């Protein structure tokens, strides 16, 4: 598929036909993700591709437990906001139960150029921390890999949705995968998920901002 066509087809897919994603295709997709650039070639990613529906359901259940825990705390201040958070979980996270493959993505911390040097030079810690928390080149590297994942999936005829909506349940998801499949990778943490499947017809996406709002050219 031509690149322009792939880019034009990229959208968040939340409805799938139920047709399977071929194992050889998911390997190709992860291979494309793995070819992405990363700061100092750190390659700070690990992909856990899950086809087992029971495990996918258990991940959803783990997120649901955390969602309800937070919602009950919210109820003490505002029951309407608590219910809105519950609806958010049902409407914008649980759809992944219908995908064919759920890929759970792990990452690890990356201290960028200048971090150790500024620490040694005794700069203010708040300024040093901005290199990780605001600039966060480790997450920029991971984002490049996830975008490669998404574009290769489209090239092979699949649709994806990049999920960060469940990141508040990161520890619960990590615990679920450790208990269910024995997966634990030292130094790595849950970062995101990608739902993948054959897209159903009728997917819609919100409009993008006008192009002139998002760029500046200096000649």
PDB file of C-alpha atoms in Angstrom, residues 97-181:
ATOM      1  CA  UNK A  97     -12.713  -7.182  24.380  1.00  0.00           C
ATOM      2  CA  UNK A  98     -13.852  -7.456  20.751  1.00  0.00           C
ATOM      3  CA  UNK A  99     -10.432  -7.167  19.113  1.00  0.00           C
ATOM      4  CA  UNK A 100      -8.559 -10.221  17.897  1.00  0.00           C
ATOM      5  CA  UNK A 101      -5.206  -9.361  19.458  1.00  0.00           C
ATOM      6  CA  UNK A 102      -4.524  -7.110  22.416  1.00  0.00           C
ATOM      7  CA  UNK A 103      -0.893  -6.060  22.596  1.00  0.00           C
ATOM      8  CA  UNK A 104       0.277  -4.879  25.989  1.00  0.00           C
ATOM      9  CA  UNK A 105       3.327  -2.661  25.680  1.00  0.00           C
ATOM     10  CA  UNK A 106       5.983  -2.325  28.334  1.00  0.00           C
ATOM     11  CA  UNK A 107       8.705   0.280  28.497  1.00  0.00           C
ATOM     12  CA  UNK A 108      11.538   1.325  30.766  1.00  0.00           C
ATOM     13  CA  UNK A 109      12.866   4.604  32.040  1.00  0.00           C
ATOM     14  CA  UNK A 110      15.424   6.416  29.949  1.00  0.00           C
ATOM     15  CA  UNK A 111      17.552   9.187  31.419  1.00  0.00           C
ATOM     16  CA  UNK A 112      18.362  11.481  28.480  1.00  0.00           C
ATOM     17  CA  UNK A 113      21.472  13.445  27.641  1.00  0.00           C
ATOM     18  CA  UNK A 114      22.056  16.106  30.262  1.00  0.00           C
ATOM     19  CA  UNK A 115      20.261  14.322  33.109  1.00  0.00           C
ATOM     20  CA  UNK A 116      23.312  12.808  34.790  1.00  0.00           C
ATOM     21  CA  UNK A 117      25.439  15.804  33.866  1.00  0.00           C
ATOM     22  CA  UNK A 118      23.007  18.330  35.373  1.00  0.00           C
ATOM     23  CA  UNK A 119      22.682  16.122  38.456  1.00  0.00           C
ATOM     24  CA  UNK A 120      26.472  16.076  38.830  1.00  0.00           C
ATOM     25  CA  UNK A 121      26.600  19.853  38.345  1.00  0.00           C
ATOM     26  CA  UNK A 122      23.956  20.198  41.119  1.00  0.00           C
ATOM     27  CA  UNK A 123      21.277  21.930  39.102  1.00  0.00           C
ATOM     28  CA  UNK A 124      17.876  22.388  40.710  1.00  0.00           C
ATOM     29  CA  UNK A 125      16.180  18.970  40.826  1.00  0.00           C
ATOM     30  CA  UNK A 126      12.885  20.337  39.485  1.00  0.00           C
ATOM     31  CA  UNK A 127      14.672  21.573  36.364  1.00  0.00           C
ATOM     32  CA  UNK A 128      16.453  18.228  35.955  1.00  0.00           C
ATOM     33  CA  UNK A 129      13.200  16.290  36.306  1.00  0.00           C
ATOM     34  CA  UNK A 130      11.664  18.218  33.422  1.00  0.00           C
ATOM     35  CA  UNK A 131      13.954  16.234  31.110  1.00  0.00           C
ATOM     36  CA  UNK A 132      12.016  13.085  32.046  1.00  0.00           C
ATOM     37  CA  UNK A 133       8.566  14.294  33.030  1.00  0.00           C
ATOM     38  CA  UNK A 134       7.958  17.042  30.467  1.00  0.00           C
ATOM     39  CA  UNK A 135      10.317  16.227  27.605  1.00  0.00           C
ATOM     40  CA  UNK A 136      10.325  12.456  28.224  1.00  0.00           C
ATOM     41  CA  UNK A 137      12.400  11.173  25.299  1.00  0.00           C
ATOM     42  CA  UNK A 138      11.797   7.597  26.460  1.00  0.00           C
ATOM     43  CA  UNK A 139       8.078   7.965  25.776  1.00  0.00           C
ATOM     44  CA  UNK A 140       8.826   9.753  22.507  1.00  0.00           C
ATOM     45  CA  UNK A 141      10.822   6.695  21.442  1.00  0.00           C
ATOM     46  CA  UNK A 142       7.965   4.410  22.461  1.00  0.00           C
ATOM     47  CA  UNK A 143       5.513   6.598  20.553  1.00  0.00           C
ATOM     48  CA  UNK A 144       7.569   6.154  17.390  1.00  0.00           C
ATOM     49  CA  UNK A 145       7.427   2.372  17.817  1.00  0.00           C
ATOM     50  CA  UNK A 146       3.664   2.415  18.405  1.00  0.00           C
ATOM     51  CA  UNK A 147       3.093   4.570  15.329  1.00  0.00           C
ATOM     52  CA  UNK A 148       5.139   2.112  13.247  1.00  0.00           C
ATOM     53  CA  UNK A 149       3.020  -0.683  14.713  1.00  0.00           C
ATOM     54  CA  UNK A 150      -0.181   1.096  13.706  1.00  0.00           C
ATOM     55  CA  UNK A 151       0.924   1.944  10.175  1.00  0.00           C
ATOM     56  CA  UNK A 152       2.187  -1.570   9.437  1.00  0.00           C
ATOM     57  CA  UNK A 153      -1.097  -2.999  10.715  1.00  0.00           C
ATOM     58  CA  UNK A 154      -2.974  -0.786   8.252  1.00  0.00           C
ATOM     59  CA  UNK A 155      -0.609  -1.858   5.467  1.00  0.00           C
ATOM     60  CA  UNK A 156      -1.579  -5.483   6.172  1.00  0.00           C
ATOM     61  CA  UNK A 157      -5.309  -4.741   6.184  1.00  0.00           C
ATOM     62  CA  UNK A 158      -5.964  -4.399   9.923  1.00  0.00           C
ATOM     63  CA  UNK A 159      -7.207  -1.640  12.164  1.00  0.00           C
ATOM     64  CA  UNK A 160      -5.870  -0.594  15.546  1.00  0.00           C
ATOM     65  CA  UNK A 161      -6.650   1.563  18.521  1.00  0.00           C
ATOM     66  CA  UNK A 162      -3.836   2.870  20.692  1.00  0.00           C
ATOM     67  CA  UNK A 163      -5.088   2.781  24.292  1.00  0.00           C
ATOM     68  CA  UNK A 164      -3.770   4.811  27.184  1.00  0.00           C
ATOM     69  CA  UNK A 165      -7.211   5.097  28.781  1.00  0.00           C
ATOM     70  CA  UNK A 166      -6.425   2.296  31.242  1.00  0.00           C
ATOM     71  CA  UNK A 167      -3.047   3.573  32.404  1.00  0.00           C
ATOM     72  CA  UNK A 168      -4.466   4.312  35.844  1.00  0.00           C
ATOM     73  CA  UNK A 169      -4.659   0.513  36.288  1.00  0.00           C
ATOM     74  CA  UNK A 170      -1.042  -0.123  35.326  1.00  0.00           C
ATOM     75  CA  UNK A 171      -0.128  -2.084  38.452  1.00  0.00           C
ATOM     76  CA  UNK A 172      -3.270  -4.189  38.190  1.00  0.00           C
ATOM     77  CA  UNK A 173      -2.508  -5.056  34.562  1.00  0.00           C
ATOM     78  CA  UNK A 174       1.102  -5.904  35.402  1.00  0.00           C
ATOM     79  CA  UNK A 175      -0.070  -8.158  38.244  1.00  0.00           C
ATOM     80  CA  UNK A 176      -2.642  -9.847  36.000  1.00  0.00           C
ATOM     81  CA  UNK A 177      -0.055 -10.762  33.360  1.00  0.00           C
ATOM     82  CA  UNK A 178       2.419 -11.942  35.949  1.00  0.00           C
ATOM     83  CA  UNK A 179      -0.193 -14.223  37.527  1.00  0.00           C
ATOM     84  CA  UNK A 180      -1.753 -15.464  34.290  1.00  0.00           C
ATOM     85  CA  UNK A 181       1.260 -15.992  32.023  1.00  0.00           C
TER      86      UNK A 181
END
